[in-house]
Amino acid sequence: MENKKFNIEQIYTGCLAQGAYYITSNGEAAIIDPLREVQPYLDRLERDEVKLKYIFETHFHADFVSGHLDLSKATGAPIIYGPTAQPEFEAIIAADNQVFEIGDIKIKVLHTPGHTMESATYLLIDENGKDQAVFSGDTLFIGDVGRPDLAQKAASMTQEQLAATLFHSLRDKIMTLADDVTVYPAHGAGSACGKNMSKETVSTIGEQKAANYALRANMTESEFVTEVLEGLTPPPAYFGMNVAMNKKGYNSFSEVLNNGMKALTPNEFEETADTNNAVILDTRPPGVFYTEHIPQSINIGIGGDFAPWVGTLIADVNQPILVVCETGKEEETITRLSRVGFDAILGHLAGGFETWKEAGKETDTIKRISAEQFAQQVKIGEDKVIDVRKENEYSAEHLDEAYSKPLAYINNWINEIDSKEHFYIHCAGGYRSMIAASILQARGYRNFTEIDGGFNAIAKTDLPKTDFVCQSKIL
């Protein structure tokens, strides 16, 4: 969005489905909800010859670690939070309706509690006093609103009370804005901070009033609470840890990167893993990993929703990690791990997996077959088939008699697996099922076969499919 007096740039990160915002006006800048690694922002400020005046945080984020502290240290710009925020570092705690000036424009703080109690929405007002854009954080998404169940303990409120608070924030602070005001949310489709987000990342107040179920005209508070809470799945375990890091502080990203970029020989790698009880995280594509890998390693490919899956499945951000990746992907891997707070990266295997093989170290494989082979082998109703897709994917259509065991909950259901009975495992395309397969094998299960291409490939065979959900098949 451009104007002769200001410029707004949405910096969108697909892996996190997260939008940061870079705003400039007459030689000054503001950044809203920056990512962990701040050098790109510093480079941009230098290139544009502007001074960063403020760093705005919409709330204490749960799904990623913000770069506010490193960015403030590097530039001297103060960090701003909405009312009631209590960070454990120096910051400006703005009052409701407080105004901050950046060049020729103003940013007005709108306190919009509900997703979290400190949540704030930032309204951009141009040089003529006209409301131009609203940076809605996790309060308002395109097609959805922020889930109100993440801050219950911190707020000493139930999710129903938080949802009711969100209802009034939306109607009293956001829906009263003009229909032509642009909406810039913190997340889009794929984020776990909402349940029904659009793939679109920009909209207007008018469009959201017309299309967003939660902004429906004449909607009662009771209806809102019921509909917003309906269908929410448990939040990933790392969310609370990320909130704590954003609120209390964290190690500098440069320190995390320096540690992770330590190149280890196969012997050093093996010794470090044993000494520190480290998780060996192999980020190569699943189609490469299954052919040969380090025993006990977990495969979460860098080419997919890497960071959220690491956060969901490894969960503890303090868990020591050793990285195996394709040569040249080391810095990207470490950066993306740090975005979700995994700072205990002890190094990476120098030269990648090939050096492990060349050193004559032990390797392992995953048994994988094509969907066509699966169709020839499987006996529906006799053989066990596990579908690790999300519940809504399973309920839309699945292989007849397949069990629904979503990958996100594998740490809950893995012990229910019979270690002697053979089973097949699949997801939609092979990315998630290979993650599951690597975890299963690392935990001692070898009685399974993973299906290449997942349900997308299975659906093209003659095997029977259904959308009937048998409750006994869901664990």
mmCIF file of N, CA, C and O in Angstrom, residues 154-223:
data_model
loop_
_atom_site.group_PDB
_atom_site.id
_atom_site.type_symbol
_atom_site.label_atom_id
_atom_site.label_comp_id
_atom_site.label_asym_id
_atom_site.label_seq_id
_atom_site.Cartn_x
_atom_site.Cartn_y
_atom_site.Cartn_z
ATOM 1 N N ALA A 154 -2.687 -17.296 32.329
ATOM 2 C CA ALA A 154 -2.061 -15.997 32.572
ATOM 3 C C ALA A 154 -3.094 -14.941 32.929
ATOM 4 O O ALA A 154 -2.846 -14.045 33.738
ATOM 5 N N ALA A 155 -4.286 -15.047 32.348
ATOM 6 C CA ALA A 155 -5.327 -14.043 32.572
ATOM 7 C C ALA A 155 -6.247 -14.408 33.734
ATOM 8 O O ALA A 155 -7.084 -13.602 34.132
ATOM 9 N N SER A 156 -6.085 -15.625 34.281
ATOM 10 C CA SER A 156 -6.979 -16.126 35.339
ATOM 11 C C SER A 156 -8.438 -16.019 34.901
ATOM 12 O O SER A 156 -9.315 -15.629 35.678
ATOM 13 N N MET A 157 -8.665 -16.364 33.645
ATOM 14 C CA MET A 157 -10.004 -16.310 33.068
ATOM 15 C C MET A 157 -10.259 -17.597 32.303
ATOM 16 O O MET A 157 -9.334 -18.255 31.845
ATOM 17 N N THR A 158 -11.519 -17.950 32.158
ATOM 18 C CA THR A 158 -11.883 -19.096 31.341
ATOM 19 C C THR A 158 -11.842 -18.687 29.873
ATOM 20 O O THR A 158 -11.859 -17.501 29.537
ATOM 21 N N GLN A 159 -11.825 -19.677 29.003
ATOM 22 C CA GLN A 159 -11.849 -19.364 27.576
ATOM 23 C C GLN A 159 -13.178 -18.710 27.192
ATOM 24 O O GLN A 159 -13.221 -17.882 26.273
ATOM 25 N N GLU A 160 -14.238 -19.036 27.903
ATOM 26 C CA GLU A 160 -15.524 -18.391 27.636
ATOM 27 C C GLU A 160 -15.478 -16.907 27.999
ATOM 28 O O GLU A 160 -16.013 -16.059 27.270
ATOM 29 N N GLN A 161 -14.836 -16.577 29.108
ATOM 30 C CA GLN A 161 -14.711 -15.179 29.512
ATOM 31 C C GLN A 161 -13.825 -14.400 28.546
ATOM 32 O O GLN A 161 -14.123 -13.249 28.195
ATOM 33 N N LEU A 162 -12.743 -15.030 28.094
ATOM 34 C CA LEU A 162 -11.880 -14.373 27.120
ATOM 35 C C LEU A 162 -12.601 -14.170 25.799
ATOM 36 O O LEU A 162 -12.463 -13.133 25.151
ATOM 37 N N ALA A 163 -13.384 -15.159 25.387
ATOM 38 C CA ALA A 163 -14.145 -15.029 24.143
ATOM 39 C C ALA A 163 -15.152 -13.889 24.240
ATOM 40 O O ALA A 163 -15.338 -13.120 23.288
ATOM 41 N N ALA A 164 -15.812 -13.767 25.376
ATOM 42 C CA ALA A 164 -16.767 -12.672 25.563
ATOM 43 C C ALA A 164 -16.053 -11.321 25.519
ATOM 44 O O ALA A 164 -16.572 -10.338 24.962
ATOM 45 N N THR A 165 -14.851 -11.265 26.091
ATOM 46 C CA THR A 165 -14.059 -10.038 26.040
ATOM 47 C C THR A 165 -13.685 -9.699 24.604
ATOM 48 O O THR A 165 -13.752 -8.541 24.184
ATOM 49 N N LEU A 166 -13.314 -10.710 23.838
ATOM 50 C CA LEU A 166 -12.971 -10.512 22.429
ATOM 51 C C LEU A 166 -14.175 -10.011 21.639
ATOM 52 O O LEU A 166 -14.041 -9.140 20.756
ATOM 53 N N PHE A 167 -15.335 -10.539 21.936
ATOM 54 C CA PHE A 167 -16.573 -10.104 21.269
ATOM 55 C C PHE A 167 -16.731 -8.587 21.364
ATOM 56 O O PHE A 167 -17.005 -7.903 20.378
ATOM 57 N N HIS A 168 -16.534 -8.044 22.556
ATOM 58 C CA HIS A 168 -16.716 -6.603 22.756
ATOM 59 C C HIS A 168 -15.566 -5.796 22.158
ATOM 60 O O HIS A 168 -15.792 -4.691 21.644
ATOM 61 N N SER A 169 -14.354 -6.338 22.186
ATOM 62 C CA SER A 169 -13.238 -5.639 21.554
ATOM 63 C C SER A 169 -13.486 -5.456 20.061
ATOM 64 O O SER A 169 -13.259 -4.378 19.503
ATOM 65 N N LEU A 170 -13.952 -6.506 19.426
ATOM 66 C CA LEU A 170 -14.214 -6.446 17.989
ATOM 67 C C LEU A 170 -15.319 -5.450 17.662
ATOM 68 O O LEU A 170 -15.201 -4.644 16.735
ATOM 69 N N ARG A 171 -16.381 -5.491 18.438
ATOM 70 C CA ARG A 171 -17.528 -4.641 18.129
ATOM 71 C C ARG A 171 -17.346 -3.189 18.576
ATOM 72 O O ARG A 171 -17.835 -2.277 17.908
ATOM 73 N N ASP A 172 -16.616 -2.983 19.643
ATOM 74 C CA ASP A 172 -16.462 -1.622 20.160
ATOM 75 C C ASP A 172 -15.280 -0.876 19.556
ATOM 76 O O ASP A 172 -15.303 0.351 19.462
ATOM 77 N N LYS A 173 -14.250 -1.616 19.123
ATOM 78 C CA LYS A 173 -13.029 -0.963 18.674
ATOM 79 C C LYS A 173 -12.737 -1.128 17.180
ATOM 80 O O LYS A 173 -12.174 -0.233 16.553
ATOM 81 N N ILE A 174 -13.090 -2.267 16.620
ATOM 82 C CA ILE A 174 -12.700 -2.554 15.242
ATOM 83 C C ILE A 174 -13.847 -2.395 14.252
ATOM 84 O O ILE A 174 -13.706 -1.758 13.208
ATOM 85 N N MET A 175 -15.013 -2.929 14.586
ATOM 86 C CA MET A 175 -16.141 -2.841 13.655
ATOM 87 C C MET A 175 -16.688 -1.418 13.534
ATOM 88 O O MET A 175 -17.461 -1.119 12.615
ATOM 89 N N THR A 176 -16.290 -0.536 14.426
ATOM 90 C CA THR A 176 -16.715 0.866 14.338
ATOM 91 C C THR A 176 -15.872 1.660 13.345
ATOM 92 O O THR A 176 -16.223 2.797 13.004
ATOM 93 N N LEU A 177 -14.787 1.076 12.851
ATOM 94 C CA LEU A 177 -13.946 1.749 11.869
ATOM 95 C C LEU A 177 -14.643 1.764 10.509
ATOM 96 O O LEU A 177 -15.527 0.946 10.225
ATOM 97 N N ALA A 178 -14.227 2.685 9.662
ATOM 98 C CA ALA A 178 -14.832 2.818 8.325
ATOM 99 C C ALA A 178 -14.584 1.562 7.494
ATOM 100 O O ALA A 178 -13.561 0.883 7.641
ATOM 101 N N ASP A 179 -15.510 1.264 6.595
ATOM 102 C CA ASP A 179 -15.423 0.054 5.787
ATOM 103 C C ASP A 179 -14.196 0.014 4.887
ATOM 104 O O ASP A 179 -13.731 -1.067 4.511
ATOM 105 N N ASP A 180 -13.664 1.194 4.517
ATOM 106 C CA ASP A 180 -12.529 1.202 3.597
ATOM 107 C C ASP A 180 -11.176 1.098 4.292
ATOM 108 O O ASP A 180 -10.123 1.107 3.635
ATOM 109 N N VAL A 181 -11.166 0.975 5.601
ATOM 110 C CA VAL A 181 -9.900 0.811 6.332
ATOM 111 C C VAL A 181 -9.327 -0.573 6.024
ATOM 112 O O VAL A 181 -10.011 -1.586 6.124
ATOM 113 N N THR A 182 -8.045 -0.604 5.631
ATOM 114 C CA THR A 182 -7.382 -1.867 5.293
ATOM 115 C C THR A 182 -7.055 -2.647 6.561
ATOM 116 O O THR A 182 -6.630 -2.076 7.559
ATOM 117 N N VAL A 183 -7.252 -3.967 6.500
ATOM 118 C CA VAL A 183 -6.949 -4.849 7.635
ATOM 119 C C VAL A 183 -5.683 -5.635 7.323
ATOM 120 O O VAL A 183 -5.603 -6.338 6.314
ATOM 121 N N TYR A 184 -4.687 -5.492 8.192
ATOM 122 C CA TYR A 184 -3.439 -6.238 8.089
ATOM 123 C C TYR A 184 -3.293 -7.119 9.334
ATOM 124 O O TYR A 184 -2.923 -6.643 10.405
ATOM 125 N N PRO A 185 -3.568 -8.427 9.228
ATOM 126 C CA PRO A 185 -3.487 -9.315 10.399
ATOM 127 C C PRO A 185 -2.072 -9.844 10.617
ATOM 128 O O PRO A 185 -1.198 -9.716 9.751
ATOM 129 N N ALA A 186 -1.860 -10.485 11.758
ATOM 130 C CA ALA A 186 -0.550 -11.063 12.066
ATOM 131 C C ALA A 186 -0.362 -12.445 11.443
ATOM 132 O O ALA A 186 0.765 -12.909 11.334
ATOM 133 N N HIS A 187 -1.473 -13.106 11.050
ATOM 134 C CA HIS A 187 -1.356 -14.463 10.518
ATOM 135 C C HIS A 187 -2.372 -14.720 9.406
ATOM 136 O O HIS A 187 -3.380 -14.022 9.293
ATOM 137 N N GLY A 188 -2.075 -15.766 8.633
ATOM 138 C CA GLY A 188 -2.987 -16.244 7.612
ATOM 139 C C GLY A 188 -3.173 -17.742 7.741
ATOM 140 O O GLY A 188 -2.776 -18.347 8.740
ATOM 141 N N ALA A 189 -3.778 -18.356 6.721
ATOM 142 C CA ALA A 189 -4.068 -19.789 6.744
ATOM 143 C C ALA A 189 -2.812 -20.595 7.047
ATOM 144 O O ALA A 189 -1.741 -20.329 6.506
ATOM 145 N N GLY A 190 -2.960 -21.580 7.931
ATOM 146 C CA GLY A 190 -1.836 -22.423 8.317
ATOM 147 C C GLY A 190 -1.366 -22.170 9.726
ATOM 148 O O GLY A 190 -0.701 -23.017 10.328
ATOM 149 N N SER A 191 -1.717 -21.021 10.283
ATOM 150 C CA SER A 191 -1.333 -20.711 11.655
ATOM 151 C C SER A 191 -2.270 -21.414 12.631
ATOM 152 O O SER A 191 -3.472 -21.536 12.387
ATOM 153 N N ALA A 192 -1.710 -21.839 13.767
ATOM 154 C CA ALA A 192 -2.515 -22.486 14.809
ATOM 155 C C ALA A 192 -3.157 -21.468 15.739
ATOM 156 O O ALA A 192 -3.783 -21.843 16.725
ATOM 157 N N CYS A 193 -3.021 -20.165 15.423
ATOM 158 C CA CYS A 193 -3.601 -19.123 16.277
ATOM 159 C C CYS A 193 -5.071 -18.877 15.976
ATOM 160 O O CYS A 193 -5.730 -18.082 16.651
ATOM 161 N N GLY A 194 -5.588 -19.511 14.946
ATOM 162 C CA GLY A 194 -7.003 -19.429 14.598
ATOM 163 C C GLY A 194 -7.414 -20.757 13.994
ATOM 164 O O GLY A 194 -6.606 -21.669 13.868
ATOM 165 N N LYS A 195 -8.673 -20.877 13.599
ATOM 166 C CA LYS A 195 -9.130 -22.176 13.081
ATOM 167 C C LYS A 195 -9.683 -22.101 11.666
ATOM 168 O O LYS A 195 -9.857 -23.119 11.012
ATOM 169 N N ASN A 196 -9.969 -20.871 11.168
ATOM 170 C CA ASN A 196 -10.687 -20.756 9.904
ATOM 171 C C ASN A 196 -10.140 -19.617 9.054
ATOM 172 O O ASN A 196 -10.866 -18.955 8.346
ATOM 173 N N MET A 197 -8.820 -19.396 9.132
ATOM 174 C CA MET A 197 -8.225 -18.248 8.459
ATOM 175 C C MET A 197 -8.180 -18.419 6.940
ATOM 176 O O MET A 197 -7.971 -19.514 6.430
ATOM 177 N N SER A 198 -8.345 -17.312 6.257
ATOM 178 C CA SER A 198 -8.291 -17.289 4.799
ATOM 179 C C SER A 198 -6.846 -17.338 4.320
ATOM 180 O O SER A 198 -5.913 -16.979 5.050
ATOM 181 N N LYS A 199 -6.659 -17.764 3.085
ATOM 182 C CA LYS A 199 -5.340 -17.701 2.460
ATOM 183 C C LYS A 199 -4.961 -16.265 2.130
ATOM 184 O O LYS A 199 -3.792 -15.955 1.934
ATOM 185 N N GLU A 200 -5.974 -15.392 2.050
ATOM 186 C CA GLU A 200 -5.699 -13.978 1.812
ATOM 187 C C GLU A 200 -5.056 -13.377 3.060
ATOM 188 O O GLU A 200 -5.355 -13.768 4.183
ATOM 189 N N THR A 201 -4.171 -12.417 2.861
ATOM 190 C CA THR A 201 -3.472 -11.818 4.001
ATOM 191 C C THR A 201 -3.767 -10.331 4.159
ATOM 192 O O THR A 201 -3.218 -9.689 5.058
ATOM 193 N N VAL A 202 -4.636 -9.796 3.322
ATOM 194 C CA VAL A 202 -5.045 -8.391 3.408
ATOM 195 C C VAL A 202 -6.527 -8.309 3.074
ATOM 196 O O VAL A 202 -7.013 -9.027 2.203
ATOM 197 N N SER A 203 -7.254 -7.429 3.753
ATOM 198 C CA SER A 203 -8.673 -7.239 3.469
ATOM 199 C C SER A 203 -9.047 -5.826 3.873
ATOM 200 O O SER A 203 -8.189 -4.960 4.023
ATOM 201 N N THR A 204 -10.338 -5.593 4.030
ATOM 202 C CA THR A 204 -10.831 -4.313 4.548
ATOM 203 C C THR A 204 -11.864 -4.593 5.634
ATOM 204 O O THR A 204 -12.395 -5.706 5.730
ATOM 205 N N ILE A 205 -12.143 -3.593 6.417
ATOM 206 C CA ILE A 205 -13.167 -3.735 7.460
ATOM 207 C C ILE A 205 -14.510 -4.105 6.832
ATOM 208 O O ILE A 205 -15.212 -5.007 7.322
ATOM 209 N N GLY A 206 -14.859 -3.455 5.739
ATOM 210 C CA GLY A 206 -16.132 -3.738 5.082
ATOM 211 C C GLY A 206 -16.226 -5.162 4.588
ATOM 212 O O GLY A 206 -17.266 -5.830 4.757
ATOM 213 N N GLU A 207 -15.147 -5.658 3.982
ATOM 214 C CA GLU A 207 -15.138 -7.031 3.486
ATOM 215 C C GLU A 207 -15.271 -8.033 4.637
ATOM 216 O O GLU A 207 -15.975 -9.049 4.513
ATOM 217 N N GLN A 208 -14.618 -7.739 5.755
ATOM 218 C CA GLN A 208 -14.701 -8.647 6.890
ATOM 219 C C GLN A 208 -16.071 -8.618 7.558
ATOM 220 O O GLN A 208 -16.559 -9.645 8.023
ATOM 221 N N LYS A 209 -16.704 -7.482 7.602
ATOM 222 C CA LYS A 209 -18.072 -7.419 8.124
ATOM 223 C C LYS A 209 -19.007 -8.288 7.296
ATOM 224 O O LYS A 209 -19.938 -8.912 7.819
ATOM 225 N N ALA A 210 -18.728 -8.343 6.000
ATOM 226 C CA ALA A 210 -19.607 -9.097 5.102
ATOM 227 C C ALA A 210 -19.290 -10.587 5.081
ATOM 228 O O ALA A 210 -20.199 -11.408 4.894
ATOM 229 N N ALA A 211 -18.011 -10.955 5.287
ATOM 230 C CA ALA A 211 -17.607 -12.338 5.049
ATOM 231 C C ALA A 211 -17.134 -13.102 6.282
ATOM 232 O O ALA A 211 -17.163 -14.333 6.285
ATOM 233 N N ASN A 212 -16.710 -12.408 7.323
ATOM 234 C CA ASN A 212 -16.151 -13.081 8.495
ATOM 235 C C ASN A 212 -17.276 -13.523 9.426
ATOM 236 O O ASN A 212 -18.046 -12.695 9.914
ATOM 237 N N TYR A 213 -17.367 -14.828 9.672
ATOM 238 C CA TYR A 213 -18.471 -15.361 10.487
ATOM 239 C C TYR A 213 -18.551 -14.707 11.859
ATOM 240 O O TYR A 213 -19.630 -14.544 12.428
ATOM 241 N N ALA A 214 -17.380 -14.336 12.412
ATOM 242 C CA ALA A 214 -17.349 -13.797 13.770
ATOM 243 C C ALA A 214 -17.759 -12.327 13.847
ATOM 244 O O ALA A 214 -17.955 -11.792 14.936
ATOM 245 N N LEU A 215 -17.893 -11.684 12.699
ATOM 246 C CA LEU A 215 -18.322 -10.280 12.657
ATOM 247 C C LEU A 215 -19.738 -10.143 12.119
ATOM 248 O O LEU A 215 -20.157 -9.074 11.693
ATOM 249 N N ARG A 216 -20.473 -11.231 12.152
ATOM 250 C CA ARG A 216 -21.824 -11.259 11.599
ATOM 251 C C ARG A 216 -22.720 -10.219 12.276
ATOM 252 O O ARG A 216 -22.721 -10.054 13.501
ATOM 253 N N ALA A 217 -23.476 -9.502 11.500
ATOM 254 C CA ALA A 217 -24.404 -8.499 12.028
ATOM 255 C C ALA A 217 -25.441 -9.177 12.924
ATOM 256 O O ALA A 217 -25.902 -10.290 12.651
ATOM 257 N N ASN A 218 -25.784 -8.517 14.002
ATOM 258 C CA ASN A 218 -26.796 -8.997 14.960
ATOM 259 C C ASN A 218 -26.377 -10.271 15.701
ATOM 260 O O ASN A 218 -27.218 -10.938 16.314
ATOM 261 N N MET A 219 -25.108 -10.601 15.650
ATOM 262 C CA MET A 219 -24.617 -11.767 16.379
ATOM 263 C C MET A 219 -24.619 -11.465 17.874
ATOM 264 O O MET A 219 -24.146 -10.410 18.302
ATOM 265 N N THR A 220 -25.138 -12.370 18.657
ATOM 266 C CA THR A 220 -25.151 -12.153 20.104
ATOM 267 C C THR A 220 -23.827 -12.590 20.713
ATOM 268 O O THR A 220 -23.070 -13.368 20.104
ATOM 269 N N GLU A 221 -23.570 -12.125 21.917
ATOM 270 C CA GLU A 221 -22.354 -12.526 22.619
ATOM 271 C C GLU A 221 -22.324 -14.038 22.820
ATOM 272 O O GLU A 221 -21.289 -14.684 22.631
ATOM 273 N N SER A 222 -23.450 -14.590 23.184
ATOM 274 C CA SER A 222 -23.531 -16.031 23.406
ATOM 275 C C SER A 222 -23.230 -16.808 22.136
ATOM 276 O O SER A 222 -22.498 -17.808 22.161
ATOM 277 N N GLU A 223 -23.793 -16.374 21.016
ATOM 278 C CA GLU A 223 -23.530 -17.039 19.737
ATOM 279 C C GLU A 223 -22.051 -16.945 19.384
ATOM 280 O O GLU A 223 -21.440 -17.917 18.908
#
